[in-house]
XYZ file of C-alpha atoms in Angstrom:
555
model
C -20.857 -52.334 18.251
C -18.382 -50.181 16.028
C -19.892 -46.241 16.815
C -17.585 -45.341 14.164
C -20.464 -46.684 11.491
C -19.564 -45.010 7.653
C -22.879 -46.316 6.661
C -24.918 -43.538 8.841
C -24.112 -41.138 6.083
C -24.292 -41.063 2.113
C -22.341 -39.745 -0.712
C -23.772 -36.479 -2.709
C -25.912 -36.807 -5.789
C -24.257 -36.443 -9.142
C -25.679 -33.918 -11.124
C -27.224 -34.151 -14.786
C -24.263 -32.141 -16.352
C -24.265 -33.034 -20.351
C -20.926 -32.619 -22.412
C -18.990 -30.914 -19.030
C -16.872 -28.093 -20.265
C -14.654 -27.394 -17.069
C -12.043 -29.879 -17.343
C -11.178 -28.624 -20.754
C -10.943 -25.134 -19.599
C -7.380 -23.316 -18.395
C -7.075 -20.817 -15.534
C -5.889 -17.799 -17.231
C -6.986 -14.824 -15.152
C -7.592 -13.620 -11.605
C -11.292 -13.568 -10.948
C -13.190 -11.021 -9.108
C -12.288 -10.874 -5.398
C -14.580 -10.006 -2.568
C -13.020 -9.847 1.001
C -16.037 -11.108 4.131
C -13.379 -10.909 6.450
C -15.093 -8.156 8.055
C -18.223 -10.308 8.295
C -18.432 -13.531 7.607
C -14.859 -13.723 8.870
C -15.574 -12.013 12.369
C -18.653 -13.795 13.204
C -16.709 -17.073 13.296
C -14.345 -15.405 15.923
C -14.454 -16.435 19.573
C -13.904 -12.478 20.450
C -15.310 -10.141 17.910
C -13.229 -7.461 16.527
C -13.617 -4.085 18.144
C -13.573 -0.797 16.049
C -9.699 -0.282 15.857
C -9.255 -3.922 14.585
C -11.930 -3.303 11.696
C -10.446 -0.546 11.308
C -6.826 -1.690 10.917
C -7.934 -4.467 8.875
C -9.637 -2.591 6.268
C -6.759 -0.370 5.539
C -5.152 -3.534 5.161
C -7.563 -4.760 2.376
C -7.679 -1.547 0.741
C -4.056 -1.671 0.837
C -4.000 -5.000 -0.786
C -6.213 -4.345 -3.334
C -9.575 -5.480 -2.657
C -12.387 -3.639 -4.847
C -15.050 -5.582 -3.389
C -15.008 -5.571 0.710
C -18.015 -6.991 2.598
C -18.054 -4.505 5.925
C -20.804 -6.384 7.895
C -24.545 -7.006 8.847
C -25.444 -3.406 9.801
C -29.243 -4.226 10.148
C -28.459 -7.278 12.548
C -24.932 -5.631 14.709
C -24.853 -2.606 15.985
C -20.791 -2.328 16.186
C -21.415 -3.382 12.453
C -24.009 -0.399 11.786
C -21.536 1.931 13.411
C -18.809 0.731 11.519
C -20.349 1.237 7.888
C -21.597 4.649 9.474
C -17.709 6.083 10.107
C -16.502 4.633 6.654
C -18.887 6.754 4.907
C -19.130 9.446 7.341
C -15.127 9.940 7.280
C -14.820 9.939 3.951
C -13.148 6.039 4.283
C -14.109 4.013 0.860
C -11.760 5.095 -1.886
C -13.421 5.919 -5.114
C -12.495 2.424 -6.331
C -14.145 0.242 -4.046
C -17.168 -0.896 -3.268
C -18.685 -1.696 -0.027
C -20.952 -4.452 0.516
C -23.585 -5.478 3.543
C -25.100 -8.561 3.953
C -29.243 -8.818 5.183
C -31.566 -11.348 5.898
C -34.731 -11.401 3.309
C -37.008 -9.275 5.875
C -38.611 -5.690 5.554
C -37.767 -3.932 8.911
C -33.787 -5.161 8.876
C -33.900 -4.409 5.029
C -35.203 -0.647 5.947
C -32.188 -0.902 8.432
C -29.732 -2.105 6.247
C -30.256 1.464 3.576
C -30.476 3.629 6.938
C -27.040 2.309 7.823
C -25.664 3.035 3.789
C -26.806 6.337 3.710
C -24.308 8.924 1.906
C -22.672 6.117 0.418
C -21.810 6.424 -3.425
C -21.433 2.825 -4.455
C -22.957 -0.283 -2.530
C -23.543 -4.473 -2.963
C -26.855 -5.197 -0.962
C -26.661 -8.966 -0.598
C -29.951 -10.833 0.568
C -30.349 -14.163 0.674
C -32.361 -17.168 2.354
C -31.750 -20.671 2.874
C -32.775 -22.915 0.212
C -31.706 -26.568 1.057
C -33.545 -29.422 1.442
C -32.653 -29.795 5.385
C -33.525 -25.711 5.591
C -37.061 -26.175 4.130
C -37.787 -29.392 5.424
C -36.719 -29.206 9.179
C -35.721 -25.595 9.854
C -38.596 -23.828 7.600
C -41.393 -26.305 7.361
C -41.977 -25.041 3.838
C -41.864 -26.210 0.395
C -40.220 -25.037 -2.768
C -42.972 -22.529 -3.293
C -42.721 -20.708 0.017
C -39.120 -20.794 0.068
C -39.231 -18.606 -3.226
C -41.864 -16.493 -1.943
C -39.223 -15.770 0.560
C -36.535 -14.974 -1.834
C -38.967 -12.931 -4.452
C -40.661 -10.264 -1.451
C -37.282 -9.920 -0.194
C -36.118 -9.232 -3.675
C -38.647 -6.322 -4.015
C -38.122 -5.191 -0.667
C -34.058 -4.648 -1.635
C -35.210 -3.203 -5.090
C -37.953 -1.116 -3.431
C -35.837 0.413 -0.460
C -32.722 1.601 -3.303
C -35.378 3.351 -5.030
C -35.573 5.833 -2.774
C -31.837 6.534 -3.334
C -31.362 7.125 -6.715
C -27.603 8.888 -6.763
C -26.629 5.361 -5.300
C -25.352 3.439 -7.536
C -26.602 -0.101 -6.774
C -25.800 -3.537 -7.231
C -28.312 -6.315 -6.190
C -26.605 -10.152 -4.450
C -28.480 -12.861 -4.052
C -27.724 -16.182 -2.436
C -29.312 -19.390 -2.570
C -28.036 -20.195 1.038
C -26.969 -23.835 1.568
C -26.757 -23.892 -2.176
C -24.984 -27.191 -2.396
C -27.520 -28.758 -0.385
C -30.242 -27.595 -2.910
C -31.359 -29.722 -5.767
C -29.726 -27.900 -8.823
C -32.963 -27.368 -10.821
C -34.295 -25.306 -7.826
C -31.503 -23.367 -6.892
C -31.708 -22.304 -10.896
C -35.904 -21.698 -10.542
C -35.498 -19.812 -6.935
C -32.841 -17.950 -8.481
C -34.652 -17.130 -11.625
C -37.763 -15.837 -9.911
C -35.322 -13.252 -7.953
C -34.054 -12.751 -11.476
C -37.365 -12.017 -12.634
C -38.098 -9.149 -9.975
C -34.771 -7.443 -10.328
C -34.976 -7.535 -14.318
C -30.568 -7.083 -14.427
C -28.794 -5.988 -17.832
C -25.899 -6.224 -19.364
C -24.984 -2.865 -18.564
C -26.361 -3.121 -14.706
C -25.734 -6.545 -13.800
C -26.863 -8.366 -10.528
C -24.820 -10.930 -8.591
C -26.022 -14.356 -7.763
C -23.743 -15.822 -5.340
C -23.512 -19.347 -5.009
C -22.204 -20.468 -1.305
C -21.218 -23.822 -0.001
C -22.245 -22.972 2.841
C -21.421 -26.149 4.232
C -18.171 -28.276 1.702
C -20.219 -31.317 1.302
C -18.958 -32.673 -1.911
C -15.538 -33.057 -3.759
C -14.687 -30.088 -5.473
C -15.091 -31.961 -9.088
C -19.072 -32.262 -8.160
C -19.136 -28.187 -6.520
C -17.524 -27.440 -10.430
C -20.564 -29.782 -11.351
C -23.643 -27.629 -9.694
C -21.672 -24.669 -10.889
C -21.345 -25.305 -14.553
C -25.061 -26.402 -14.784
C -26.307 -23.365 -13.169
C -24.530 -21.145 -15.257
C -25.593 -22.884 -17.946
C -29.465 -23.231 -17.062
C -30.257 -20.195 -15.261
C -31.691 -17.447 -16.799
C -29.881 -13.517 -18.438
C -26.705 -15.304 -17.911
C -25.122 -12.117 -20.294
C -26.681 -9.911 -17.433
C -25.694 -11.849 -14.287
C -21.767 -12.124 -12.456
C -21.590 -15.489 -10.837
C -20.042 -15.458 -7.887
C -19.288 -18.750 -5.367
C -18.236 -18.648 -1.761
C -17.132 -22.093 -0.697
C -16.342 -23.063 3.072
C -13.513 -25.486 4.211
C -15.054 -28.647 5.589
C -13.834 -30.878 3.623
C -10.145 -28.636 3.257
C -11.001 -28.476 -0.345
C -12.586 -24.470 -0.651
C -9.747 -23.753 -2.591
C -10.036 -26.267 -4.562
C -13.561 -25.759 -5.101
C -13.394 -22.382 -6.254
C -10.325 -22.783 -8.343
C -12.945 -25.832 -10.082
C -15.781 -23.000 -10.185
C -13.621 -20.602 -11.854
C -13.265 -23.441 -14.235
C -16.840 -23.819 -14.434
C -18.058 -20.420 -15.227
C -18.138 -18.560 -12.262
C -16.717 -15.346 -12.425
C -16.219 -13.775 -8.657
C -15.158 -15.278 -5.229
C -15.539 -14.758 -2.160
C -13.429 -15.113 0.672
C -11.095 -14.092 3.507
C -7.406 -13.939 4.482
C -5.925 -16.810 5.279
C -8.978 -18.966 5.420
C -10.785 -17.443 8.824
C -14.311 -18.737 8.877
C -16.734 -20.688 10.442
C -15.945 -24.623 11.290
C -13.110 -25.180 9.174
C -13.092 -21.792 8.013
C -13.585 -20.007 4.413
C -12.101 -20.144 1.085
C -8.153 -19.108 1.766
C -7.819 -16.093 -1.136
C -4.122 -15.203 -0.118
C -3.215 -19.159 -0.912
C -5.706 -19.128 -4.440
C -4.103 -15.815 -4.841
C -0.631 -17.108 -4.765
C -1.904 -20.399 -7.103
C -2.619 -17.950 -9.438
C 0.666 -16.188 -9.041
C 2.984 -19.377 -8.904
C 1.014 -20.119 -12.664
C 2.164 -16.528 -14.149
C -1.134 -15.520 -13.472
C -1.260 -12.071 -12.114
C -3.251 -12.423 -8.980
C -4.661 -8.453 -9.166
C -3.615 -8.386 -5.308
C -0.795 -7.330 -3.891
C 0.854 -9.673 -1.673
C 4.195 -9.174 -1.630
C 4.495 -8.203 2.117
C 2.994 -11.644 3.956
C 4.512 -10.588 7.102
C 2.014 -7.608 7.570
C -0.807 -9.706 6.512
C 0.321 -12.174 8.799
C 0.637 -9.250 11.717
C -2.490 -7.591 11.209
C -4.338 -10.857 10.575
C -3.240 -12.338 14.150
C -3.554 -8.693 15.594
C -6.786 -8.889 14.689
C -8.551 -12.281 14.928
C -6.740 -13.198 17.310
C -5.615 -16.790 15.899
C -2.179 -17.935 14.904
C -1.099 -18.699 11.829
C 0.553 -22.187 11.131
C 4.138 -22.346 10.323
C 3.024 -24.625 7.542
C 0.307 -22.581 6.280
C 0.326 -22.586 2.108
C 2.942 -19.420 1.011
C 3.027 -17.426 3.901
C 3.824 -20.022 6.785
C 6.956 -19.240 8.548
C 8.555 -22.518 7.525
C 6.764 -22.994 3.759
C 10.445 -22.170 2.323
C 12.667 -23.715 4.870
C 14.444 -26.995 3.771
C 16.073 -29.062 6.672
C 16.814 -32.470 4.408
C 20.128 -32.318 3.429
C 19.282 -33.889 -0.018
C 16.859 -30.819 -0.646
C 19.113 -28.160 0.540
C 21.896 -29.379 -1.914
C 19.004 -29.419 -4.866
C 18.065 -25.747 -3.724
C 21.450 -24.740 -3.688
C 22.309 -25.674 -7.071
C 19.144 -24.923 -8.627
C 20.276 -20.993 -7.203
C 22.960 -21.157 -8.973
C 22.481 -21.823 -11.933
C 19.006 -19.533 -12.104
C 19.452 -16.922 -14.698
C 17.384 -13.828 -14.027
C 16.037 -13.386 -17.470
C 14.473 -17.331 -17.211
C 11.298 -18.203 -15.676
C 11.723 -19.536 -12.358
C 13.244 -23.468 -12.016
C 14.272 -23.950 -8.612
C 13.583 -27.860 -7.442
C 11.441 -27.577 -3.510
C 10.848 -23.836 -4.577
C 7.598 -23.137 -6.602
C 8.314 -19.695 -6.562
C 11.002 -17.309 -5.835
C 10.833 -16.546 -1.653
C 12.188 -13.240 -2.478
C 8.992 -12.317 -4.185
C 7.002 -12.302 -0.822
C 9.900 -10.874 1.534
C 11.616 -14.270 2.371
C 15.243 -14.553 1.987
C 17.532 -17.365 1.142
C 18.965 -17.458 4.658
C 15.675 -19.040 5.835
C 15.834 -21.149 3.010
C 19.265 -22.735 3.477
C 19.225 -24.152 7.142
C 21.825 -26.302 8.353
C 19.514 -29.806 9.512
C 22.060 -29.662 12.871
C 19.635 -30.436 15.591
C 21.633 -32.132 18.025
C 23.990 -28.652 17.683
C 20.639 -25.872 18.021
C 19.581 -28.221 20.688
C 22.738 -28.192 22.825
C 23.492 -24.762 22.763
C 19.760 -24.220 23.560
C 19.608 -26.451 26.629
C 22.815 -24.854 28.261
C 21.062 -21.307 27.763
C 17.860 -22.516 29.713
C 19.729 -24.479 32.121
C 22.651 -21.834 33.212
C 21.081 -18.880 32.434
C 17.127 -19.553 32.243
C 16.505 -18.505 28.700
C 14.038 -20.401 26.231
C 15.223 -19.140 23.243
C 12.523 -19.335 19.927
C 13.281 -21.801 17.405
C 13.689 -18.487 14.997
C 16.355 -17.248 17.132
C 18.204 -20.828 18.017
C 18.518 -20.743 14.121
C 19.985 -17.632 13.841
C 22.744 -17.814 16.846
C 23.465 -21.766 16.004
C 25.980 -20.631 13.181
C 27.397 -17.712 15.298
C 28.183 -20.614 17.715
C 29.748 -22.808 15.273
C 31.611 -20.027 13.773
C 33.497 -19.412 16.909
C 33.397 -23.167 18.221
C 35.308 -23.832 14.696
C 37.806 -20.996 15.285
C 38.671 -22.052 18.541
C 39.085 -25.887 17.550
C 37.871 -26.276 20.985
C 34.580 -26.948 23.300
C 32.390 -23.840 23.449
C 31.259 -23.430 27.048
C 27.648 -21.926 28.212
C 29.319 -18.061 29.069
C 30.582 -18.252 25.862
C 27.573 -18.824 23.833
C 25.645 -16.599 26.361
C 28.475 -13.137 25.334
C 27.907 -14.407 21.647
C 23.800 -13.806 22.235
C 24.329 -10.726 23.692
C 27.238 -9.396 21.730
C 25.021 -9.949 18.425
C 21.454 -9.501 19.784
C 21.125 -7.573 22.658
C 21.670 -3.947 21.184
C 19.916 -1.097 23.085
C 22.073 2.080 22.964
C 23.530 2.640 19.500
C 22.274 4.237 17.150
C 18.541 4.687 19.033
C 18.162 4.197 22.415
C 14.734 4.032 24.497
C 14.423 6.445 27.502
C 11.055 6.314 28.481
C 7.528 5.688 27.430
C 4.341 6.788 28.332
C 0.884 4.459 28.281
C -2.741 5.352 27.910
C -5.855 3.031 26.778
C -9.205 4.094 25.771
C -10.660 1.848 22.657
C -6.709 0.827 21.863
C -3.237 1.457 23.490
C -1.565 4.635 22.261
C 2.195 4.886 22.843
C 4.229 8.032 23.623
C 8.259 6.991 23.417
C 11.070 8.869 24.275
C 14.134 8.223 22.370
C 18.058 8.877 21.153
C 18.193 8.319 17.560
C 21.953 9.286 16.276
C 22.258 11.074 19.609
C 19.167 13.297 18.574
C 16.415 13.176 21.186
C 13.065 12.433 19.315
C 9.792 11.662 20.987
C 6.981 9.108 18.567
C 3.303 8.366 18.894
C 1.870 5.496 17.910
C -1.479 3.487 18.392
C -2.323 0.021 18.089
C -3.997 -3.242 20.093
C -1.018 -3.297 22.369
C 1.999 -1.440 22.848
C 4.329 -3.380 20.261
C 1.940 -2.502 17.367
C 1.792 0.545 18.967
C 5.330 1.562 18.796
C 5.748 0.119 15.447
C 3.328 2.330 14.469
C 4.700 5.055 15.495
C 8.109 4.606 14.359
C 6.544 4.156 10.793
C 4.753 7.380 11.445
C 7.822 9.297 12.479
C 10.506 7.729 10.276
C 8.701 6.330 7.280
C 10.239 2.990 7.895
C 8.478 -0.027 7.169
C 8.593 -2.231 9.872
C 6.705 -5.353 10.919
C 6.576 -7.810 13.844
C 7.373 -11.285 12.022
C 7.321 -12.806 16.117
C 7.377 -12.206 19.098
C 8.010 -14.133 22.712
C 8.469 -13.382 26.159
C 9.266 -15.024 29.624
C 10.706 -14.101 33.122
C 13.792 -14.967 34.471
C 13.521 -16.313 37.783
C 10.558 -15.666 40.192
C 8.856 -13.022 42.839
C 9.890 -9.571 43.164
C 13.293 -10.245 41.572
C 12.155 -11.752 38.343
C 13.405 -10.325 35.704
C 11.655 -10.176 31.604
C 13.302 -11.130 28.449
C 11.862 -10.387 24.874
C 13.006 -11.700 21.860
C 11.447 -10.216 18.643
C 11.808 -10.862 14.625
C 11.260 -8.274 12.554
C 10.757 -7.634 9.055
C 12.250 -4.416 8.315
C 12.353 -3.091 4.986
C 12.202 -6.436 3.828
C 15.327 -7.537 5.806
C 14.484 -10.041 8.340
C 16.430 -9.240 12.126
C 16.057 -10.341 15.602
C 16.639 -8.602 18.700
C 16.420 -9.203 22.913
C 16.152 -7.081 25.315
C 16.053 -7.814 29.430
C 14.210 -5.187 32.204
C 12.611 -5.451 35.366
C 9.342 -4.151 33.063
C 7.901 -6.790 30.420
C 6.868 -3.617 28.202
C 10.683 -2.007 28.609
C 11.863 -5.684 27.620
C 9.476 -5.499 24.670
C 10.349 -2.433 23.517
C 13.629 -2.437 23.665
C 13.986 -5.909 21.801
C 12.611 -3.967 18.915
C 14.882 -1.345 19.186
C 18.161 -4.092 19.745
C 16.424 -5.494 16.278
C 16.176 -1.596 14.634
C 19.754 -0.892 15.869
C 21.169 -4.730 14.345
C 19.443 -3.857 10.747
C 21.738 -0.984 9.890
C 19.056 1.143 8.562
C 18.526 3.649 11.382
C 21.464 5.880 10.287
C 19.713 6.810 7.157
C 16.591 7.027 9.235
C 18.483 9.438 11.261
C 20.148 11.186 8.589
């Protein structure tokens, strides 16, 4: 018997869309973005974040230029309670944005929910309840009727408790939960009778949000369900439409580019696609769609390394080298063929002409890449060699990034010799180029201490000029690069990082190699010590002292 049976499932309804309008329609403008990362994002993580990871995290979509954040489920998590407490409390929400908290459609956690935004000057409450067929039949055991009855007391309860806080200004989100799982013409009634109790205008709109919870259909028939909603449901001139689509199928982006399309005018999502199952709607790669179209994005993504750092800082989860715009590799060309189209295309690019680079859809430079990890030489016999004589004599596993960056160093002074270029050799070129730990900054000593993250005291020689800096971060890399930001003003970002000892027992030794990003100039550095966080540490610095931009640091 074939298990692997097709027929056990079947395909999703079409829906009764007359005279569709989306696949005449043009993408033209960013819509409305709303980070979850802090919620829907973090509950799909296999270790929550802790306080200084929120923390980090929402500088870093304030700093990108989110006006709508979701901050959490403050009625439900108490870290999440605490958390919207100290960003009003401390004075954290710039005047710009608005904070938003998801609740279930019940009294007591709705009470909880306004106890927890308290002080606040400008908030999204977002109820919602499930509405599918599967919810009502076999997780509910109610019909349509007491599914709205659901949705319409929880709809007074959210209008009843921001009555009490007038000076708030308000905005009401509901979602039909499992929305594309709900027959269309009662996701518009449910909706409607929420609608009906909030009584929105055109001057104080509400938000219906429409999730797919769960990607079960191609994005054509999501753009489907949207278009006849908007165009069936009720005040549409006092309603934003907003959609929050999953990755199931590995279409969300799709989806919500489709929705966009097909009237919807906000989206939801996170960085980089964290989420549940497959994840949530990716808006750094819709963002960049929009970009590589001419279409300002209204985010500012020009630094993907930090989003990249603080994003894996934070979650927890790698990044693919492959990953849509920001993936360490997205820009690299190893076919010979390509490289020579690349190469020509550069040439003859005018800067006052839009961009027309064949393999490049947009300029690398744009985001912090530069051409050098464009243009790679496709010699992997040659990277592999020299790699395999450093691990074998000398017990170093060198990172692809930095096998890249040595293999023309090697060639360089293989081809100037006209000879064979033995193991020492290639082992004085790493060090000569990458091991730098003295001049201009040197590291002479450091100082630990943990409480909810690692803080970092450093001693240091910059330009012969003792200086001591304090940073504070998950571990004691961000840490440092913290505080040399803090004390120099220097941008500076871990691009990657790897470690591994040298021999074994008491007499093993640690090597770090590190890639930085600093000041948008991509360097490497290694470092060796008897102490992994002295190896770590001092890579950095070997990176800081390689980039030539510590004398004006120092100066």
């Amino acid at each position: 018997m074939n298990t692997f049976d097709h027929q056990r499932y079947q395909p999703a309804p079409a829906v009764p869309v007359q005279q569709r309008q989306w696949p005449d329609r043009t993408l033209t403008q960013a819509p409305r973005w709303a980070s979850v990362d802090l919620r829907d994002g973090n509950q799909a993580l296999l270790e929550p974040m802790n306080v200084a990871q929120k923390r980090r995290l929402w500088a870093l979509l304030v700093k990108l230029g989110f006006k709508e954040i979701e901050v959490g489920f403050p009625s439900a998590s108490q870290p999440d309670y605490d958390f919207v407490r100290w960003l009003i409390e401390e004075d954290q929400i710039p005047d710009d944005v608005t904070v938003q908290v998801l609740v279930q459609a019940r009294k007591e956690l709705i009470d909880r929910t306004y106890e927890a935004l308290k002080g606040v000057k400008r908030a999204v409450v977002h109820v919602y309840n499930s509405t599918s067929t599967i919810q009502r039949e076999r997780v509910f055991n109610k019909d349509r009727a007491g599914i709205t009855e659901i949705a319409v007391q929880g709809a007074r309860w959210v209008m009843e408790g921001a009555a009490q806080h007038p000076e708030v200004e308000w905005t009401f989100q509901y979602s039909p939960e499992s929305f594309t799982g709900t027959e269309m013409d009662y996701a518009v009634e449910i909706s409607n009778a929420v609608i009906d109790v909030w009584q929105p205008t055109p001057e104080r709109k509400c938000i219906i949000n429409l999730p797919a919870t769960v990607e079960m259909t191609t994005p054509n028939i999501f753009a489907d369900q949207v278009e006849y909603f908007v165009t069936h449901v009720n005040k549409r001139d006092s309603l934003i439409i907003s959609v929050h689509t999953h990755n199931d199928r590995g279409c969300a982006v799709a989806a919500a580019e489709l929705a966009v399309l097909a009237g919807a005018d906000r989206v939801e999502g996170t960085l980089l696609g964290n989420g549940e199952r497959t994840g949530n709607m990716d808006i750094v790669t819709m963002a960049m769609n929009l970009y590589s179209q001419g279409i300002d994005p209204e985010l500012d993504l020009s630094n993907p390394d930090e989003i990249v750092e603080v994003y894996t800082e934070c979650t927890r989860l790698p990044v693919h080298p492959r990953h849509p715009w920001v993936g360490e590799l997205v820009y690299t060309a190893f076919s010979g063929s390509h490289q020579d189209a690349i190469q020509k295309c550069l040439h003859r690019q005018q800067q006052d002409e839009h961009w027309q680079v064949a393999y490049l859809p947009i300029d690398p430079k744009d985001i912090g890449r530069d051409y050098q990890a464009v243009i790679r030489v496709n010699s992997q016999s040659g990277k592999g060699g020299m790699s395999f004589v450093l691990e074998r004599d000398f017990g170093l596993h060198l990172p692809r990034w930095l096998q890249t960056e040595l293999a023309p160093i090697v060639q360089r002074a293989s081809e100037e010799r006209g000879a064979e270029i033995n193991s020492s050799e290639i082992h004085r070129l790493l060090m000569d180029y990458f091991a730098k730990t003295t001049d201009p900054v040197e590291l002479r000593g450091y100082r630990i201490t943990r409480a909810d993250s690692e803080q970092v005291e450093a001693d240091l020689i910059i330009a012969g000029q003792p200086r001591t800096i304090h940073g504070e971060g998950e571990g004691a890399i961000s840490a440092f690069t913290q505080g040399w930001r803090n004390a120099t003003g220097e941008a500076l970002n871990v691009v990657d990082y790897s470690e591994h000892a040298i021999g074994e027992g008491s007499d093993a030794q640690a090597v770090a190699y590190v890639h930085l990003n600093v000041g948008g100039q991509r360097v490497s550095g290694i470092a060796f010590d008897n102490d992994t966080v002295s190896a770590s540490l001092n890579a950095i610095i070997s990176a800081l002292n390689r980039s030539g931009t510590v004398a004006s640091v120092a100066a």
